C-alpha cells in the first residue's frame, strides 16, 4: 500500500530529503495520532528511542514548544541529546500538521515537517527533512534516509492495525 520516493537536494550547506507513503486512513484519523509521543517511539523502534530530559516526562500529546530528549540508538546506545522544537508553521493548514525545527550539538539543523494530503479517503504522508551538520551533513542525511524509510514502514503497519500500539 505504501508508495515511497526520496529526493536529496543540497540546500544552503545542508541536505534535504522527502519521503512519501500512502496510508490507509483519513487525515482526520491520522493527524491526532501524530501528536502522541507514544507514536514517535513506536514508529522509531528499534532504531531509535526518545527519552525525556526536559521536561522530565513527555506529555500525553505534544504541543508547540521545546522538548529536550536523549536519543538511544537501538534502545541501548546513547547518541546524545536532541531538542525537538515544535512550531506552528506560518500559513500551515490541514495539510501541514507538524514542524520540528530540531537541533543537537552535532546536527545544527534537523528541520522536519510532516505534510498530509487527502488521497481518495486515504492519506498521502510526506516527511520533509533538512539537515545541516557541517562536515557530518552527508552522514546525517544517510541516517535520515534510513530512519525515515524505517519510520514510514512502521507507521504504515501501525495504521493498517488500526493504531494498535
PDB file of C-alpha atoms in Angstrom:
ATOM      1  CA  UNK A   1       0.000   0.000   0.000  1.00  0.00           C
ATOM      2  CA  UNK A   2       2.948   2.318   0.554  1.00  0.00           C
ATOM      3  CA  UNK A   3       4.319   4.480  -2.203  1.00  0.00           C
ATOM      4  CA  UNK A   4       7.760   5.839  -1.443  1.00  0.00           C
ATOM      5  CA  UNK A   5      10.165   8.229  -3.049  1.00  0.00           C
ATOM      6  CA  UNK A   6      13.294  10.041  -1.949  1.00  0.00           C
ATOM      7  CA  UNK A   7      14.934  13.190  -3.182  1.00  0.00           C
ATOM      8  CA  UNK A   8      18.126  14.693  -1.905  1.00  0.00           C
ATOM      9  CA  UNK A   9      18.958  18.285  -2.587  1.00  0.00           C
ATOM     10  CA  UNK A  10      21.878  20.365  -1.440  1.00  0.00           C
ATOM     11  CA  UNK A  11      20.167  23.168   0.389  1.00  0.00           C
ATOM     12  CA  UNK A  12      22.153  26.113   1.733  1.00  0.00           C
ATOM     13  CA  UNK A  13      25.031  23.985   3.050  1.00  0.00           C
ATOM     14  CA  UNK A  14      22.672  21.252   4.166  1.00  0.00           C
ATOM     15  CA  UNK A  15      20.836  18.441   2.503  1.00  0.00           C
ATOM     16  CA  UNK A  16      17.122  17.854   2.106  1.00  0.00           C
ATOM     17  CA  UNK A  17      15.155  14.625   1.974  1.00  0.00           C
ATOM     18  CA  UNK A  18      11.497  13.916   1.160  1.00  0.00           C
ATOM     19  CA  UNK A  19       9.841  10.525   1.810  1.00  0.00           C
ATOM     20  CA  UNK A  20       6.213   9.824   0.911  1.00  0.00           C
ATOM     21  CA  UNK A  21       3.830   6.983   1.780  1.00  0.00           C
ATOM     22  CA  UNK A  22       0.177   6.372   1.060  1.00  0.00           C
ATOM     23  CA  UNK A  23      -1.534   5.397   4.298  1.00  0.00           C
ATOM     24  CA  UNK A  24      -4.878   3.561   4.508  1.00  0.00           C
ATOM     25  CA  UNK A  25      -6.658   6.033   6.793  1.00  0.00           C
ATOM     26  CA  UNK A  26      -8.105   9.537   6.639  1.00  0.00           C
ATOM     27  CA  UNK A  27      -6.183  12.674   7.531  1.00  0.00           C
ATOM     28  CA  UNK A  28      -8.700  13.285  10.326  1.00  0.00           C
ATOM     29  CA  UNK A  29      -7.816   9.912  11.877  1.00  0.00           C
ATOM     30  CA  UNK A  30      -4.051  10.241  11.407  1.00  0.00           C
ATOM     31  CA  UNK A  31      -3.404  13.846  12.499  1.00  0.00           C
ATOM     32  CA  UNK A  32      -4.306  13.426  16.213  1.00  0.00           C
ATOM     33  CA  UNK A  33      -2.160  10.286  16.448  1.00  0.00           C
ATOM     34  CA  UNK A  34       0.876  12.194  15.180  1.00  0.00           C
ATOM     35  CA  UNK A  35       0.780  14.389  18.293  1.00  0.00           C
ATOM     36  CA  UNK A  36       1.412  11.399  20.578  1.00  0.00           C
ATOM     37  CA  UNK A  37       4.959  10.803  21.852  1.00  0.00           C
ATOM     38  CA  UNK A  38       3.913   7.152  22.078  1.00  0.00           C
ATOM     39  CA  UNK A  39       3.592   7.122  18.254  1.00  0.00           C
ATOM     40  CA  UNK A  40       7.039   8.711  17.874  1.00  0.00           C
ATOM     41  CA  UNK A  41       8.689   5.959  19.900  1.00  0.00           C
ATOM     42  CA  UNK A  42       6.592   3.206  18.311  1.00  0.00           C
ATOM     43  CA  UNK A  43       7.494   4.129  14.717  1.00  0.00           C
ATOM     44  CA  UNK A  44      11.148   4.754  15.652  1.00  0.00           C
ATOM     45  CA  UNK A  45      11.672   1.411  17.413  1.00  0.00           C
ATOM     46  CA  UNK A  46      14.068  -0.404  17.413  1.00  0.00           C
ATOM     47  CA  UNK A  47      16.275   2.061  15.532  1.00  0.00           C
ATOM     48  CA  UNK A  48      15.846   4.994  17.928  1.00  0.00           C
ATOM     49  CA  UNK A  49      14.227   5.620  21.269  1.00  0.00           C
ATOM     50  CA  UNK A  50      13.474   9.092  22.672  1.00  0.00           C
ATOM     51  CA  UNK A  51      13.916   9.547  26.432  1.00  0.00           C
ATOM     52  CA  UNK A  52      12.608  12.750  28.014  1.00  0.00           C
ATOM     53  CA  UNK A  53      15.187  15.067  29.607  1.00  0.00           C
ATOM     54  CA  UNK A  54      13.438  18.445  29.829  1.00  0.00           C
ATOM     55  CA  UNK A  55      10.625  18.243  30.734  1.00  0.00           C
ATOM     56  CA  UNK A  56      11.433  15.080  32.701  1.00  0.00           C
ATOM     57  CA  UNK A  57       8.459  13.257  31.152  1.00  0.00           C
ATOM     58  CA  UNK A  58       6.932  13.718  27.737  1.00  0.00           C
ATOM     59  CA  UNK A  59       3.287  14.808  27.761  1.00  0.00           C
ATOM     60  CA  UNK A  60       0.484  12.551  26.555  1.00  0.00           C
ATOM     61  CA  UNK A  61       0.236  14.827  23.495  1.00  0.00           C
ATOM     62  CA  UNK A  62       2.868  17.125  22.061  1.00  0.00           C
ATOM     63  CA  UNK A  63       2.098  20.854  21.912  1.00  0.00           C
ATOM     64  CA  UNK A  64       4.177  23.674  20.467  1.00  0.00           C
ATOM     65  CA  UNK A  65       7.325  24.192  22.488  1.00  0.00           C
ATOM     66  CA  UNK A  66      10.722  22.672  23.167  1.00  0.00           C
ATOM     67  CA  UNK A  67      11.372  19.155  24.363  1.00  0.00           C
ATOM     68  CA  UNK A  68      14.910  18.012  25.082  1.00  0.00           C
ATOM     69  CA  UNK A  69      15.356  14.280  24.666  1.00  0.00           C
ATOM     70  CA  UNK A  70      18.175  11.769  24.935  1.00  0.00           C
ATOM     71  CA  UNK A  71      18.479   9.675  21.786  1.00  0.00           C
ATOM     72  CA  UNK A  72      19.131   5.978  22.226  1.00  0.00           C
ATOM     73  CA  UNK A  73      20.347   4.017  19.217  1.00  0.00           C
ATOM     74  CA  UNK A  74      18.916   0.520  19.310  1.00  0.00           C
ATOM     75  CA  UNK A  75      17.466   1.272  22.763  1.00  0.00           C
ATOM     76  CA  UNK A  76      20.896   0.732  24.377  1.00  0.00           C
ATOM     77  CA  UNK A  77      23.486   3.130  22.962  1.00  0.00           C
ATOM     78  CA  UNK A  78      23.124   6.786  23.960  1.00  0.00           C
ATOM     79  CA  UNK A  79      23.993   9.032  21.000  1.00  0.00           C
ATOM     80  CA  UNK A  80      23.445  12.432  22.589  1.00  0.00           C
ATOM     81  CA  UNK A  81      20.689  14.865  23.305  1.00  0.00           C
ATOM     82  CA  UNK A  82      18.376  16.429  20.757  1.00  0.00           C
ATOM     83  CA  UNK A  83      15.954  19.328  21.027  1.00  0.00           C
ATOM     84  CA  UNK A  84      12.553  18.928  19.430  1.00  0.00           C
ATOM     85  CA  UNK A  85      11.375  22.481  18.749  1.00  0.00           C
ATOM     86  CA  UNK A  86       7.747  22.042  17.747  1.00  0.00           C
ATOM     87  CA  UNK A  87       6.308  25.059  15.976  1.00  0.00           C
ATOM     88  CA  UNK A  88       3.227  26.116  14.123  1.00  0.00           C
ATOM     89  CA  UNK A  89       4.351  26.709  10.567  1.00  0.00           C
ATOM     90  CA  UNK A  90       3.293  30.059   9.092  1.00  0.00           C
ATOM     91  CA  UNK A  91       0.405  29.513   6.716  1.00  0.00           C
ATOM     92  CA  UNK A  92       0.010  25.943   7.883  1.00  0.00           C
ATOM     93  CA  UNK A  93      -3.327  24.435   7.135  1.00  0.00           C
ATOM     94  CA  UNK A  94      -4.777  20.971   7.306  1.00  0.00           C
ATOM     95  CA  UNK A  95      -2.001  19.672   5.058  1.00  0.00           C
ATOM     96  CA  UNK A  96       0.916  20.563   7.347  1.00  0.00           C
ATOM     97  CA  UNK A  97       0.462  19.226  10.842  1.00  0.00           C
ATOM     98  CA  UNK A  98       3.982  19.177  12.224  1.00  0.00           C
ATOM     99  CA  UNK A  99       7.065  21.357  12.064  1.00  0.00           C
ATOM    100  CA  UNK A 100      10.010  20.441  14.231  1.00  0.00           C
ATOM    101  CA  UNK A 101      12.903  22.899  13.987  1.00  0.00           C
ATOM    102  CA  UNK A 102      15.092  20.423  15.857  1.00  0.00           C
ATOM    103  CA  UNK A 103      18.810  20.509  16.588  1.00  0.00           C
ATOM    104  CA  UNK A 104      21.563  18.961  18.673  1.00  0.00           C
ATOM    105  CA  UNK A 105      25.236  19.553  19.381  1.00  0.00           C
ATOM    106  CA  UNK A 106      26.339  17.618  16.277  1.00  0.00           C
ATOM    107  CA  UNK A 107      23.437  18.437  13.979  1.00  0.00           C
ATOM    108  CA  UNK A 108      22.847  22.180  13.969  1.00  0.00           C
ATOM    109  CA  UNK A 109      19.637  21.892  11.900  1.00  0.00           C
ATOM    110  CA  UNK A 110      17.302  18.905  11.805  1.00  0.00           C
ATOM    111  CA  UNK A 111      14.252  20.608  10.347  1.00  0.00           C
ATOM    112  CA  UNK A 112      11.398  18.120   9.948  1.00  0.00           C
ATOM    113  CA  UNK A 113       7.973  18.792   8.501  1.00  0.00           C
ATOM    114  CA  UNK A 114       5.129  16.325   8.125  1.00  0.00           C
ATOM    115  CA  UNK A 115       2.712  17.071   5.304  1.00  0.00           C
ATOM    116  CA  UNK A 116      -0.614  15.328   4.835  1.00  0.00           C
ATOM    117  CA  UNK A 117      -2.808  15.313   1.734  1.00  0.00           C
ATOM    118  CA  UNK A 118      -6.169  13.657   1.251  1.00  0.00           C
ATOM    119  CA  UNK A 119      -5.983  10.990  -1.441  1.00  0.00           C
ATOM    120  CA  UNK A 120      -9.413   9.448  -2.071  1.00  0.00           C
ATOM    121  CA  UNK A 121     -10.085   8.871   1.632  1.00  0.00           C
ATOM    122  CA  UNK A 122      -6.541   7.782   2.350  1.00  0.00           C
ATOM    123  CA  UNK A 123      -3.624   9.999   3.365  1.00  0.00           C
ATOM    124  CA  UNK A 124      -0.532  10.856   1.395  1.00  0.00           C
ATOM    125  CA  UNK A 125       2.012  11.296   4.182  1.00  0.00           C
ATOM    126  CA  UNK A 126       5.316  13.073   3.493  1.00  0.00           C
ATOM    127  CA  UNK A 127       8.306  13.634   5.754  1.00  0.00           C
ATOM    128  CA  UNK A 128      10.443  16.559   4.557  1.00  0.00           C
ATOM    129  CA  UNK A 129      13.752  16.829   6.410  1.00  0.00           C
ATOM    130  CA  UNK A 130      16.601  19.295   6.063  1.00  0.00           C
ATOM    131  CA  UNK A 131      19.877  18.580   7.850  1.00  0.00           C
ATOM    132  CA  UNK A 132      22.914  20.812   8.433  1.00  0.00           C
ATOM    133  CA  UNK A 133      25.761  19.172  10.302  1.00  0.00           C
ATOM    134  CA  UNK A 134      28.885  20.737   8.846  1.00  0.00           C
ATOM    135  CA  UNK A 135      31.286  18.025   7.670  1.00  0.00           C
ATOM    136  CA  UNK A 136      28.883  15.361   9.019  1.00  0.00           C
ATOM    137  CA  UNK A 137      25.968  16.519   6.815  1.00  0.00           C
ATOM    138  CA  UNK A 138      26.212  13.661   4.298  1.00  0.00           C
ATOM    139  CA  UNK A 139      26.390  11.094   7.107  1.00  0.00           C
ATOM    140  CA  UNK A 140      23.426  12.731   8.893  1.00  0.00           C
ATOM    141  CA  UNK A 141      21.481  12.683   5.612  1.00  0.00           C
ATOM    142  CA  UNK A 142      22.201   8.955   5.134  1.00  0.00           C
ATOM    143  CA  UNK A 143      20.985   8.278   8.654  1.00  0.00           C
ATOM    144  CA  UNK A 144      17.854  10.387   7.977  1.00  0.00           C
ATOM    145  CA  UNK A 145      17.184   8.424   4.786  1.00  0.00           C
ATOM    146  CA  UNK A 146      17.396   5.088   6.615  1.00  0.00           C
ATOM    147  CA  UNK A 147      15.463   6.387   9.629  1.00  0.00           C
ATOM    148  CA  UNK A 148      12.534   7.880   7.687  1.00  0.00           C
ATOM    149  CA  UNK A 149      12.311   4.787   5.459  1.00  0.00           C
ATOM    150  CA  UNK A 150      12.091   2.648   8.605  1.00  0.00           C
ATOM    151  CA  UNK A 151       9.710   5.064  10.324  1.00  0.00           C
ATOM    152  CA  UNK A 152       7.258   5.156   7.401  1.00  0.00           C
ATOM    153  CA  UNK A 153       7.267   1.365   7.121  1.00  0.00           C
ATOM    154  CA  UNK A 154       6.404   1.134  10.831  1.00  0.00           C
ATOM    155  CA  UNK A 155       3.782   3.896  10.506  1.00  0.00           C
ATOM    156  CA  UNK A 156       2.110   2.044   7.648  1.00  0.00           C
ATOM    157  CA  UNK A 157       1.918  -1.123   9.801  1.00  0.00           C
ATOM    158  CA  UNK A 158       0.535   0.856  12.728  1.00  0.00           C
ATOM    159  CA  UNK A 159      -2.162   2.490  10.572  1.00  0.00           C
ATOM    160  CA  UNK A 160      -3.083  -0.878   8.995  1.00  0.00           C
ATOM    161  CA  UNK A 161      -3.529  -2.331  12.501  1.00  0.00           C
ATOM    162  CA  UNK A 162      -5.979   0.437  13.435  1.00  0.00           C
ATOM    163  CA  UNK A 163      -3.371   2.089  15.683  1.00  0.00           C
ATOM    164  CA  UNK A 164      -2.967  -0.969  17.897  1.00  0.00           C
ATOM    165  CA  UNK A 165       0.257   0.063  19.614  1.00  0.00           C
TER     166      UNK A 165
END
